[in-house]
Amino acid sequence: MDKADFVMAKEGIELDYKGIWNSALEILKTSLPPSTFEPWITPLKPVMPNEEQFKKGVFVIKSDQAFGVSHLNQKFLPEIQAAVQSSLNKEIPVEIVFVPADVKKAPKKKYKPTEEIALMQEQIDNLKQMHSFCALNLKYTFENFVKGENSKVAYDAAKMVSEAPGQKFNPLFITGSVGLGKTHLMQAIGHNILKNFPKLKVKYAKTEEFTNQLVDSCRNGNDSYNEMRKFREQYRNVDVLLLDDIQFAEGKKRTEEEIFNTFDALFHAGKQIVFASDRPIETFEKTPDRLKSRYEWGLSVEIKQPSLDTRIEIIKKHAKRSNYEISDDVAEFLAKNYSKNIRELEGAYNKVSAYASIQGMELTVENAKNILGFKENQKKITVDEIIKKCAEYFNTTSDLIKGSQRSSEIKSARQAAIYLSREILNLSFPVIAQSFNKNHTTILYSYEKLKKDMELNVSLKENIEKIEELIRN
Ligand code: ADP
Ligand code: MG
């Protein structure tokens, strides 16, 4: 590389420090509470390293507040470092330095070109590719995903696909309720593929976006041939297609036809396809059989409801990413009260940690309750209370639920009460069994049966959720 090339490469890198930092900011924005992110992180800027830092390959960030630097180094350096590393996909030391606001830029020094430049350039190219083309969220990696009993199979399958795209399970179809980590796992596949096979082209899209683009390209009057070609190129000229929220396509004739053709084109070329849906394939009643059979060709995995322990682990991991110490009892309190949806669990955590830090108060269960508006002396829910509410809903009585009659209303009410006792109170089956005068295998069977039925029957699921709301309020 001669001098002119070197200067160009260096300036390219200087420009891309901003790109790297912007991606790191994206991560930090999701991982730190706004009360930390806004005042502490947004004023930071990347700067060119000095000669020594350059040789060591250090990524340098400046703050114009002397006090800020020590606080940042003490509190947030690991988090900032992790964000920069995950933007670059490389281990790289980070230094935060103090540069007074009014000091003029030091004259640029000339450094010797090193292999590092070429390496960094390659990584920057990868990063650019990742961002412009794949639209992956940098937080959604395997490392940041807690593998619980509920997601073990899905996690392992996703990992295998990412290690040998197009060769293992094709398509991989990930199902599970809203907020349980489908998008996260799907994008983790994308990240891992880009890491293991940097030359492969990965495309992530939500089905809604796919549909909108399709409609737009058909609409585009005179030029629609060209527009369609461009649209198809985007989705077919890839090595890995991650199509999220595929349930959105159900019954949309044109979209499903296009998915079918895209699938066939990719599949026959040995490319990997991953779908995610918040409903199982069996519920796609309006989808033509030939497409349904494509969905079922490879492997379908389900992310189930996480257990209390897994939820606690997830919330602790989330807190750790934002450099926040969360006590065991607060983690347990949150995990117990937000059991259905990890997005809501994380939202609750973000809210309490932001408030606690703005107010400078310790995050205790009491404080968390206040911040989240949990009423003091909130009524204590008991199994009997649940049985009573289910009886009212199904127009029967508590005694009949506890008895052994099997008419359809009583049976439905009984099943709902058993299911909700487990879901709301997290009691063991033998304990629930006592309240219902049954043995615990009957209770277990009844619980599992309703859970399965709810997965296949949306209106049943909505009814049960309605009763749960009545009980909680
Ligand atoms: P879905 O696509 O199933 O609706 P997401 O993938 O968007 O759900 O997950 C919602 C949020 O919960 C995301 O912020 C994600 O990182 C987090 N999350 C879900 N499951 C896990 C897990 N097992 N470990 C860590 N974070 C998780
Ligand atoms: Mg999703």
Short mmCIF file of C-alpha atoms and ligand atoms in Angstrom, two decimals:
data_model
loop_
_atom_site.label_atom_id
_atom_site.label_comp_id
_atom_site.label_asym_id
_atom_site.label_seq_id
_atom_site.Cartn_x
_atom_site.Cartn_y
_atom_site.Cartn_z
CA MET A 1 0.00 0.00 0.00
CA ASP A 2 1.60 3.30 -0.92
CA LYS A 3 1.20 6.48 1.03
CA ALA A 4 -1.82 7.79 -0.83
CA ASP A 5 -3.63 4.48 -0.40
CA PHE A 6 -2.79 4.47 3.26
CA VAL A 7 -4.17 7.95 3.82
CA MET A 8 -7.35 6.96 2.04
CA ALA A 9 -7.67 3.77 4.05
CA LYS A 10 -7.04 5.64 7.28
CA GLU A 11 -9.60 8.27 6.42
CA GLY A 12 -12.01 5.55 5.51
CA ILE A 13 -11.49 4.08 8.94
CA GLU A 14 -11.85 7.45 10.58
CA LEU A 15 -15.19 7.88 8.88
CA ASP A 16 -16.24 4.41 9.88
CA TYR A 17 -15.45 4.94 13.54
CA LYS A 18 -18.67 6.88 13.42
CA GLY A 19 -20.44 3.93 11.82
CA ILE A 20 -19.14 1.54 14.44
CA TRP A 21 -20.04 3.92 17.23
CA ASN A 22 -23.53 4.44 15.80
CA SER A 23 -24.11 0.68 15.85
CA ALA A 24 -22.74 0.49 19.38
CA LEU A 25 -25.17 3.27 20.33
CA GLU A 26 -28.07 1.20 18.98
CA ILE A 27 -27.10 -1.62 21.29
CA LEU A 28 -26.52 0.63 24.27
CA LYS A 29 -29.88 2.25 23.68
CA THR A 30 -31.66 -1.06 24.11
CA SER A 31 -29.50 -2.29 26.92
CA LEU A 32 -29.28 0.80 29.13
CA PRO A 33 -32.24 2.57 30.70
CA PRO A 34 -33.00 5.93 29.02
CA SER A 35 -32.09 7.73 32.24
CA THR A 36 -28.54 6.43 31.82
CA PHE A 37 -28.33 6.45 28.07
CA GLU A 38 -29.42 10.04 27.47
CA PRO A 39 -27.16 11.94 29.87
CA TRP A 40 -24.14 9.64 29.84
CA ILE A 41 -23.87 7.98 26.49
CA THR A 42 -25.28 10.37 23.88
CA PRO A 43 -22.61 13.09 24.44
CA LEU A 44 -19.80 10.62 23.72
CA LYS A 45 -18.00 10.70 20.38
CA PRO A 46 -15.47 8.38 18.77
CA VAL A 47 -12.06 9.90 18.02
CA MET A 48 -8.97 8.88 16.09
CA PRO A 49 -6.53 7.09 18.38
CA ASN A 50 -3.06 8.46 19.01
CA GLU A 51 -0.11 6.53 17.66
CA GLU A 52 0.25 4.25 20.64
CA GLN A 53 -3.47 3.53 20.84
CA PHE A 54 -3.52 2.96 17.11
CA LYS A 55 -0.79 0.34 17.36
CA LYS A 56 -2.68 -1.45 20.08
CA GLY A 57 -5.84 -1.31 17.99
CA VAL A 58 -7.74 0.61 20.67
CA PHE A 59 -11.15 2.10 19.94
CA VAL A 60 -11.16 5.56 21.53
CA ILE A 61 -14.17 7.51 22.73
CA LYS A 62 -14.08 11.04 24.08
CA SER A 63 -16.08 12.85 26.69
CA ASP A 64 -15.74 16.57 27.30
CA GLN A 65 -16.43 16.25 31.03
CA ALA A 66 -13.52 15.29 33.24
CA PHE A 67 -15.79 14.02 36.00
CA GLY A 68 -17.83 12.08 33.47
CA VAL A 69 -14.87 10.08 32.32
CA SER A 70 -14.16 8.53 35.69
CA HIS A 71 -17.83 7.76 36.23
CA LEU A 72 -18.13 6.25 32.77
CA ASN A 73 -15.03 4.16 33.28
CA GLN A 74 -16.25 2.91 36.61
CA LYS A 75 -19.83 2.22 35.71
CA PHE A 76 -20.21 1.65 32.01
CA LEU A 77 -16.91 0.68 30.44
CA PRO A 78 -17.67 -3.06 30.18
CA GLU A 79 -21.06 -2.33 28.65
CA ILE A 80 -19.62 0.16 26.15
CA GLN A 81 -16.81 -2.22 25.34
CA ALA A 82 -19.26 -5.08 24.74
CA ALA A 83 -21.35 -2.89 22.44
CA VAL A 84 -18.34 -1.80 20.38
CA GLN A 85 -17.10 -5.36 20.18
CA SER A 86 -20.40 -6.66 19.07
CA SER A 87 -20.63 -3.93 16.38
CA LEU A 88 -17.24 -4.94 15.08
CA ASN A 89 -17.61 -8.63 15.74
CA LYS A 90 -14.15 -8.56 17.21
CA GLU A 91 -12.50 -8.25 20.60
CA ILE A 92 -11.10 -4.77 20.80
CA PRO A 93 -10.08 -2.67 23.79
CA VAL A 94 -12.00 0.55 24.37
CA GLU A 95 -10.68 3.68 26.07
CA ILE A 96 -12.73 6.63 27.19
CA VAL A 97 -10.68 9.81 27.30
CA PHE A 98 -11.27 13.36 28.42
CA VAL A 99 -10.99 15.99 25.68
CA PRO A 100 -12.04 19.51 26.71
CA ALA A 101 -14.75 20.87 24.41
CA ASP A 102 -12.90 23.91 23.12
CA VAL A 103 -9.57 22.29 22.38
CA LYS A 104 -8.73 22.31 18.71
CA LYS A 105 -8.13 18.98 17.04
CA ALA A 106 -4.51 17.89 17.30
CA PRO A 107 -2.84 17.80 13.91
CA LYS A 108 -3.20 14.42 12.33
CA LYS A 109 -0.20 12.19 12.72
CA LYS A 110 1.00 9.77 10.15
CA TYR A 111 1.00 6.13 11.15
CA LYS A 112 2.59 3.23 9.51
CA PRO A 113 0.16 1.10 7.61
CA THR A 114 -0.41 -2.24 9.25
CA GLU A 115 -2.34 -5.35 8.47
CA GLU A 116 -4.75 -4.13 11.04
CA ILE A 117 -6.09 -1.59 8.55
CA ALA A 118 -6.98 -4.20 5.99
CA LEU A 119 -8.53 -6.32 8.71
CA MET A 120 -10.55 -3.47 10.10
CA GLN A 121 -11.65 -2.49 6.63
CA GLU A 122 -12.92 -6.00 6.05
CA GLN A 123 -14.80 -5.95 9.31
CA ILE A 124 -16.23 -2.57 8.50
CA ASP A 125 -17.43 -3.92 5.17
CA ASN A 126 -19.10 -6.82 6.94
CA LEU A 127 -20.69 -4.46 9.35
CA LYS A 128 -22.00 -2.27 6.57
CA GLN A 129 -23.36 -5.27 4.76
CA MET A 130 -25.02 -6.45 7.92
CA HIS A 131 -26.70 -3.16 8.54
CA SER A 132 -27.83 -2.10 5.14
CA PHE A 133 -28.95 -5.49 4.00
CA CYS A 134 -29.93 -7.67 6.90
CA ALA A 135 -31.43 -5.19 9.33
CA LEU A 136 -30.35 -7.32 12.27
CA ASN A 137 -30.61 -6.02 15.81
CA LEU A 138 -27.17 -6.34 17.35
CA LYS A 139 -28.59 -7.37 20.69
CA TYR A 140 -30.20 -10.49 19.25
CA THR A 141 -27.27 -12.89 19.43
CA PHE A 142 -26.98 -16.42 20.81
CA GLU A 143 -24.76 -15.08 23.61
CA ASN A 144 -27.54 -12.79 24.78
CA PHE A 145 -30.19 -15.52 24.66
CA VAL A 146 -30.94 -17.55 27.78
CA LYS A 147 -31.42 -21.16 26.79
CA GLY A 148 -34.12 -22.49 29.10
CA GLU A 149 -36.09 -25.72 29.15
CA ASN A 150 -38.74 -23.91 27.12
CA SER A 151 -36.39 -22.98 24.30
CA LYS A 152 -33.71 -25.67 24.37
CA VAL A 153 -34.81 -27.49 21.24
CA ALA A 154 -35.40 -24.28 19.31
CA TYR A 155 -32.06 -22.88 20.43
CA ASP A 156 -30.12 -26.02 19.48
CA ALA A 157 -31.81 -26.25 16.09
CA ALA A 158 -31.12 -22.56 15.42
CA LYS A 159 -27.49 -23.01 16.37
CA MET A 160 -27.14 -26.02 14.08
CA VAL A 161 -28.70 -24.17 11.17
CA SER A 162 -26.33 -21.27 11.72
CA GLU A 163 -23.36 -23.61 11.62
CA ALA A 164 -24.33 -25.33 8.38
CA PRO A 165 -26.84 -23.15 6.53
CA GLY A 166 -28.87 -24.94 3.88
CA GLN A 167 -27.71 -28.34 5.03
CA LYS A 168 -29.57 -29.26 8.18
CA PHE A 169 -33.18 -28.27 8.62
CA ASN A 170 -34.66 -26.46 5.70
CA PRO A 171 -36.80 -24.60 6.33
CA LEU A 172 -36.48 -24.11 10.07
CA PHE A 173 -39.87 -22.99 11.33
CA ILE A 174 -39.90 -21.32 14.76
CA THR A 175 -43.23 -20.93 16.55
CA GLY A 176 -44.22 -19.60 19.96
CA SER A 177 -46.38 -16.92 21.57
CA VAL A 178 -45.68 -13.23 21.25
CA GLY A 179 -42.64 -11.94 23.10
CA LEU A 180 -40.97 -15.29 23.74
CA GLY A 181 -37.82 -14.79 21.69
CA LYS A 182 -38.60 -15.95 18.13
CA THR A 183 -37.21 -12.84 16.46
CA HIS A 184 -34.23 -12.89 18.79
CA LEU A 185 -33.38 -16.49 17.92
CA MET A 186 -33.98 -15.97 14.23
CA GLN A 187 -31.65 -12.99 14.11
CA ALA A 188 -29.07 -14.87 16.17
CA ILE A 189 -28.93 -17.31 13.28
CA GLY A 190 -28.20 -14.37 10.97
CA HIS A 191 -25.44 -13.01 13.21
CA ASN A 192 -23.78 -16.37 13.58
CA ILE A 193 -23.86 -17.06 9.86
CA LEU A 194 -22.27 -13.69 9.15
CA LYS A 195 -19.64 -14.46 11.73
CA ASN A 196 -18.90 -17.97 10.48
CA PHE A 197 -19.38 -17.33 6.77
CA PRO A 198 -18.76 -13.63 6.15
CA LYS A 199 -19.27 -14.01 2.42
CA LEU A 200 -22.85 -15.25 2.68
CA LYS A 201 -25.72 -12.90 2.08
CA VAL A 202 -28.29 -12.87 4.85
CA LYS A 203 -31.65 -11.19 4.55
CA TYR A 204 -34.03 -10.62 7.44
CA ALA A 205 -37.51 -9.25 6.84
CA LYS A 206 -40.88 -9.18 8.49
CA THR A 207 -43.65 -10.64 6.37
CA GLU A 208 -45.56 -7.38 6.58
CA GLU A 209 -42.66 -5.60 4.94
CA PHE A 210 -42.46 -8.36 2.30
CA THR A 211 -46.16 -7.87 1.52
CA ASN A 212 -45.91 -4.08 1.36
CA GLN A 213 -42.95 -4.22 -0.98
CA LEU A 214 -44.72 -6.75 -3.14
CA VAL A 215 -47.83 -4.58 -3.38
CA ASP A 216 -45.73 -1.52 -4.18
CA SER A 217 -43.84 -3.24 -6.95
CA CYS A 218 -47.03 -4.57 -8.55
CA ARG A 219 -48.62 -1.16 -8.36
CA ASN A 220 -45.80 0.63 -10.04
CA GLY A 221 -47.64 1.01 -13.39
CA ASN A 222 -45.34 1.18 -16.38
CA ASP A 223 -42.30 -0.02 -14.65
CA SER A 224 -43.85 -2.86 -12.76
CA TYR A 225 -41.81 -5.50 -14.59
CA ASN A 226 -38.61 -3.87 -13.48
CA GLU A 227 -39.90 -3.28 -9.97
CA MET A 228 -40.92 -6.91 -9.61
CA ARG A 229 -37.51 -7.97 -10.78
CA LYS A 230 -35.86 -5.78 -8.15
CA PHE A 231 -38.20 -7.07 -5.48
CA ARG A 232 -37.46 -10.69 -6.35
CA GLU A 233 -33.76 -10.07 -6.49
CA GLN A 234 -33.83 -8.80 -2.92
CA TYR A 235 -35.36 -12.01 -1.65
CA ARG A 236 -33.94 -14.58 -4.02
CA ASN A 237 -30.43 -13.35 -4.49
CA VAL A 238 -29.49 -14.37 -0.95
CA ASP A 239 -27.97 -17.34 0.83
CA VAL A 240 -30.13 -17.11 3.90
CA LEU A 241 -33.65 -15.74 4.13
CA LEU A 242 -35.11 -15.06 7.57
CA LEU A 243 -38.82 -14.30 7.17
CA ASP A 244 -40.45 -13.25 10.42
CA ASP A 245 -44.11 -13.20 11.51
CA ILE A 246 -45.19 -15.42 8.64
CA GLN A 247 -48.66 -15.74 10.19
CA PHE A 248 -49.27 -12.33 8.64
CA ALA A 249 -49.34 -13.95 5.18
CA GLU A 250 -52.14 -16.37 5.97
CA GLY A 251 -54.97 -15.99 3.48
CA LYS A 252 -53.20 -13.22 1.51
CA LYS A 253 -53.23 -14.92 -1.84
CA ARG A 254 -50.64 -12.90 -3.69
CA THR A 255 -48.20 -12.86 -0.75
CA GLU A 256 -48.50 -16.58 -0.19
CA GLU A 257 -47.95 -17.27 -3.86
CA GLU A 258 -44.82 -15.12 -3.82
CA ILE A 259 -43.56 -16.82 -0.66
CA PHE A 260 -44.17 -20.18 -2.30
CA ASN A 261 -42.13 -19.22 -5.38
CA THR A 262 -39.40 -17.57 -3.35
CA PHE A 263 -39.18 -20.66 -1.18
CA ASP A 264 -38.86 -22.99 -4.16
CA ALA A 265 -36.23 -20.84 -5.84
CA LEU A 266 -34.12 -20.67 -2.70
CA PHE A 267 -34.66 -24.24 -1.63
CA HIS A 268 -33.62 -25.68 -4.98
CA ALA A 269 -30.51 -23.55 -4.92
CA GLY A 270 -29.62 -25.05 -1.52
CA LYS A 271 -30.19 -21.80 0.37
CA GLN A 272 -31.34 -21.69 3.97
CA ILE A 273 -34.80 -20.43 4.87
CA VAL A 274 -36.04 -19.71 8.38
CA PHE A 275 -39.64 -18.78 9.18
CA ALA A 276 -41.09 -17.56 12.46
CA SER A 277 -44.74 -17.43 13.41
CA ASP A 278 -46.65 -16.74 16.60
CA ARG A 279 -49.06 -19.57 15.72
CA PRO A 280 -48.32 -23.22 14.86
CA ILE A 281 -48.56 -24.29 11.22
CA GLU A 282 -51.71 -26.36 11.91
CA THR A 283 -53.63 -23.13 12.47
CA PHE A 284 -52.87 -21.77 8.98
CA GLU A 285 -56.31 -22.75 7.73
CA LYS A 286 -56.42 -20.35 4.81
CA THR A 287 -52.95 -21.20 3.56
CA PRO A 288 -52.91 -23.45 0.47
CA ASP A 289 -51.77 -26.99 1.25
CA ARG A 290 -48.83 -26.85 -1.12
CA LEU A 291 -47.34 -23.92 0.84
CA LYS A 292 -48.23 -25.48 4.19
CA SER A 293 -46.37 -28.59 3.17
CA ARG A 294 -43.31 -26.45 2.35
CA TYR A 295 -43.49 -24.94 5.83
CA GLU A 296 -43.48 -28.45 7.23
CA TRP A 297 -40.70 -29.79 5.06
CA GLY A 298 -37.82 -29.11 7.40
CA LEU A 299 -38.07 -28.85 11.15
CA SER A 300 -40.64 -27.01 13.21
CA VAL A 301 -39.62 -26.00 16.72
CA GLU A 302 -41.61 -24.30 19.41
CA ILE A 303 -40.52 -21.83 22.07
CA LYS A 304 -42.78 -22.50 25.03
CA GLN A 305 -43.60 -20.39 28.08
CA PRO A 306 -40.43 -19.98 30.15
CA SER A 307 -40.42 -21.26 33.72
CA LEU A 308 -40.01 -18.90 36.64
CA ASP A 309 -36.31 -19.80 36.94
CA THR A 310 -35.68 -19.09 33.28
CA ARG A 311 -37.49 -15.76 33.53
CA ILE A 312 -35.33 -14.83 36.50
CA GLU A 313 -32.24 -15.75 34.55
CA ILE A 314 -33.38 -13.69 31.55
CA ILE A 315 -34.03 -10.62 33.65
CA LYS A 316 -30.68 -10.96 35.40
CA LYS A 317 -28.91 -11.24 32.09
CA HIS A 318 -30.76 -8.21 30.80
CA ALA A 319 -29.82 -6.25 33.92
CA LYS A 320 -26.21 -7.31 33.62
CA ARG A 321 -26.06 -6.01 30.07
CA SER A 322 -27.10 -2.60 31.36
CA ASN A 323 -24.57 -2.84 34.15
CA TYR A 324 -27.19 -2.79 36.82
CA GLU A 325 -27.15 -4.88 39.95
CA ILE A 326 -30.56 -6.36 40.48
CA SER A 327 -31.23 -8.16 43.73
CA ASP A 328 -32.59 -11.70 43.73
CA ASP A 329 -35.88 -10.70 45.29
CA VAL A 330 -36.56 -7.89 42.79
CA ALA A 331 -35.70 -10.22 39.89
CA GLU A 332 -38.06 -12.82 41.33
CA PHE A 333 -40.80 -10.26 41.94
CA LEU A 334 -40.65 -9.09 38.32
CA ALA A 335 -40.41 -12.60 36.90
CA LYS A 336 -43.42 -13.72 38.93
CA ASN A 337 -45.57 -10.83 37.83
CA TYR A 338 -44.66 -10.83 34.16
CA SER A 339 -44.87 -14.43 33.15
CA LYS A 340 -46.31 -14.46 29.66
CA ASN A 341 -44.14 -12.21 27.59
CA ILE A 342 -40.43 -11.49 27.91
CA ARG A 343 -40.80 -8.16 26.14
CA GLU A 344 -43.17 -7.04 28.92
CA LEU A 345 -40.84 -8.43 31.57
CA GLU A 346 -37.93 -6.46 30.12
CA GLY A 347 -40.17 -3.40 29.80
CA ALA A 348 -41.07 -3.61 33.49
CA TYR A 349 -37.42 -3.95 34.41
CA ASN A 350 -36.46 -0.97 32.23
CA LYS A 351 -39.12 1.11 33.90
CA VAL A 352 -38.18 0.28 37.48
CA SER A 353 -34.45 0.62 36.91
CA ALA A 354 -34.88 3.97 35.15
CA TYR A 355 -37.06 5.37 37.92
CA ALA A 356 -34.85 4.08 40.67
CA SER A 357 -31.80 5.60 39.06
CA ILE A 358 -33.45 8.99 38.36
CA GLN A 359 -34.64 9.18 41.95
CA GLY A 360 -31.34 7.89 43.25
CA MET A 361 -33.10 5.23 45.27
CA GLU A 362 -32.26 1.64 45.91
CA LEU A 363 -34.25 -0.81 43.84
CA THR A 364 -36.20 -2.84 46.37
CA VAL A 365 -39.34 -4.91 45.89
CA GLU A 366 -41.31 -2.19 47.72
CA ASN A 367 -39.99 0.49 45.35
CA ALA A 368 -40.58 -1.69 42.30
CA LYS A 369 -44.19 -2.24 43.40
CA ASN A 370 -44.74 1.49 43.76
CA ILE A 371 -43.12 2.34 40.44
CA LEU A 372 -45.19 -0.25 38.61
CA GLY A 373 -48.36 0.86 40.35
CA PHE A 374 -49.01 -2.38 42.19
CA LYS A 375 -51.61 -1.50 44.77
CA GLU A 376 -50.55 -1.89 48.33
CA ASN A 377 -52.62 -4.50 50.11
CA GLN A 378 -53.37 -5.89 46.71
CA LYS A 379 -55.84 -8.66 47.17
CA LYS A 380 -54.18 -11.96 47.70
CA ILE A 381 -55.29 -14.40 45.07
CA THR A 382 -56.09 -17.89 46.33
CA VAL A 383 -57.06 -21.13 44.60
CA ASP A 384 -60.58 -20.74 46.02
CA GLU A 385 -60.81 -17.26 44.56
CA ILE A 386 -59.77 -18.65 41.15
CA ILE A 387 -62.31 -21.47 41.38
CA LYS A 388 -65.04 -18.97 42.29
CA LYS A 389 -64.27 -16.68 39.34
CA CYS A 390 -64.17 -19.62 36.90
CA ALA A 391 -67.48 -20.89 38.28
CA GLU A 392 -69.08 -17.48 37.72
CA TYR A 393 -67.70 -17.25 34.20
CA PHE A 394 -69.07 -20.65 33.21
CA ASN A 395 -72.30 -20.25 35.11
CA THR A 396 -71.70 -23.01 37.59
CA THR A 397 -70.62 -23.24 41.25
CA SER A 398 -67.39 -23.79 43.15
CA ASP A 399 -68.75 -26.99 44.70
CA LEU A 400 -69.50 -28.46 41.29
CA ILE A 401 -66.00 -27.63 40.09
CA LYS A 402 -64.56 -29.43 43.08
CA GLY A 403 -66.91 -32.36 42.55
CA SER A 404 -66.71 -35.03 39.89
CA GLN A 405 -69.58 -34.22 37.49
CA ARG A 406 -68.46 -34.02 33.89
CA SER A 407 -71.03 -31.90 32.02
CA SER A 408 -69.34 -29.68 29.50
CA GLU A 409 -69.65 -26.34 31.42
CA ILE A 410 -68.40 -27.87 34.64
CA LYS A 411 -65.55 -29.56 32.84
CA SER A 412 -64.52 -26.32 31.10
CA ALA A 413 -64.72 -24.36 34.35
CA ARG A 414 -62.71 -27.02 36.17
CA GLN A 415 -60.01 -27.11 33.51
CA ALA A 416 -59.76 -23.32 33.45
CA ALA A 417 -59.49 -23.15 37.24
CA ILE A 418 -56.77 -25.81 37.31
CA TYR A 419 -54.84 -24.14 34.54
CA LEU A 420 -55.07 -20.68 36.09
CA SER A 421 -54.16 -21.90 39.57
CA ARG A 422 -50.93 -23.17 38.11
CA GLU A 423 -50.29 -20.13 35.90
CA ILE A 424 -51.16 -17.40 38.38
CA LEU A 425 -49.96 -18.94 41.61
CA ASN A 426 -47.16 -21.16 40.35
CA LEU A 427 -48.27 -23.86 42.79
CA SER A 428 -47.15 -27.46 42.47
CA PHE A 429 -49.63 -29.98 41.06
CA PRO A 430 -50.00 -31.90 44.35
CA VAL A 431 -50.90 -28.67 46.17
CA ILE A 432 -53.44 -27.70 43.51
CA ALA A 433 -54.82 -31.25 43.59
CA GLN A 434 -55.80 -30.87 47.26
CA SER A 435 -58.01 -27.87 46.54
CA PHE A 436 -59.78 -29.75 43.75
CA ASN A 437 -60.17 -33.04 45.63
CA LYS A 438 -58.38 -34.86 42.83
CA ASN A 439 -55.11 -36.73 42.49
CA HIS A 440 -52.19 -34.86 41.08
CA THR A 441 -51.87 -36.79 37.82
CA THR A 442 -55.45 -35.84 36.94
CA ILE A 443 -54.55 -32.21 37.63
CA LEU A 444 -51.38 -32.43 35.56
CA TYR A 445 -53.24 -34.04 32.67
CA SER A 446 -55.99 -31.44 32.78
CA TYR A 447 -53.46 -28.60 32.83
CA GLU A 448 -51.48 -29.98 29.87
CA LYS A 449 -54.64 -30.69 27.91
CA LEU A 450 -55.96 -27.13 28.21
CA LYS A 451 -52.55 -25.70 27.43
CA LYS A 452 -52.40 -27.72 24.19
CA ASP A 453 -55.98 -26.85 23.26
CA MET A 454 -55.26 -23.15 23.77
CA GLU A 455 -52.38 -23.31 21.31
CA LEU A 456 -54.71 -24.57 18.63
CA ASN A 457 -57.76 -22.52 19.49
CA VAL A 458 -57.34 -18.77 19.58
CA SER A 459 -60.79 -18.00 20.96
CA LEU A 460 -60.33 -20.48 23.80
CA LYS A 461 -57.04 -18.77 24.62
CA GLU A 462 -58.74 -15.37 24.61
CA ASN A 463 -61.46 -16.62 26.96
CA ILE A 464 -58.92 -17.95 29.42
CA GLU A 465 -57.04 -14.66 29.29
CA LYS A 466 -60.28 -12.83 29.96
CA ILE A 467 -60.90 -14.90 33.08
CA GLU A 468 -57.33 -14.31 34.21
CA GLU A 469 -57.89 -10.58 33.92
CA LEU A 470 -61.10 -10.84 35.97
CA ILE A 471 -59.19 -12.70 38.67
CA ARG A 472 -56.27 -10.29 38.76
CA ASN A 473 -58.37 -7.11 38.94
P1 ADP B 1 -41.05 -12.65 19.60
O1 ADP B 1 -40.40 -12.44 18.28
O2 ADP B 1 -41.24 -14.09 19.95
O3 ADP B 1 -42.32 -11.87 19.76
P2 ADP B 1 -38.69 -11.32 20.60
O4 ADP B 1 -37.67 -12.18 19.97
O5 ADP B 1 -38.95 -9.99 19.98
O6 ADP B 1 -40.08 -12.11 20.72
O7 ADP B 1 -38.33 -11.16 22.15
C1 ADP B 1 -38.86 -10.12 22.96
C2 ADP B 1 -37.78 -9.61 23.88
O8 ADP B 1 -37.47 -10.58 24.86
C3 ADP B 1 -36.48 -9.29 23.16
O9 ADP B 1 -35.91 -8.12 23.71
C4 ADP B 1 -35.61 -10.50 23.44
O10 ADP B 1 -34.24 -10.14 23.47
C5 ADP B 1 -36.08 -10.93 24.81
N1 ADP B 1 -35.99 -12.39 25.01
C6 ADP B 1 -36.92 -13.32 24.71
N2 ADP B 1 -36.50 -14.55 25.04
C7 ADP B 1 -35.28 -14.41 25.57
C8 ADP B 1 -34.31 -15.33 26.12
N3 ADP B 1 -34.53 -16.65 26.19
N4 ADP B 1 -33.15 -14.82 26.57
C9 ADP B 1 -32.90 -13.48 26.52
N5 ADP B 1 -33.76 -12.58 26.03
C10 ADP B 1 -34.94 -13.02 25.56
MG MG B 2 -41.04 -11.26 16.71
#
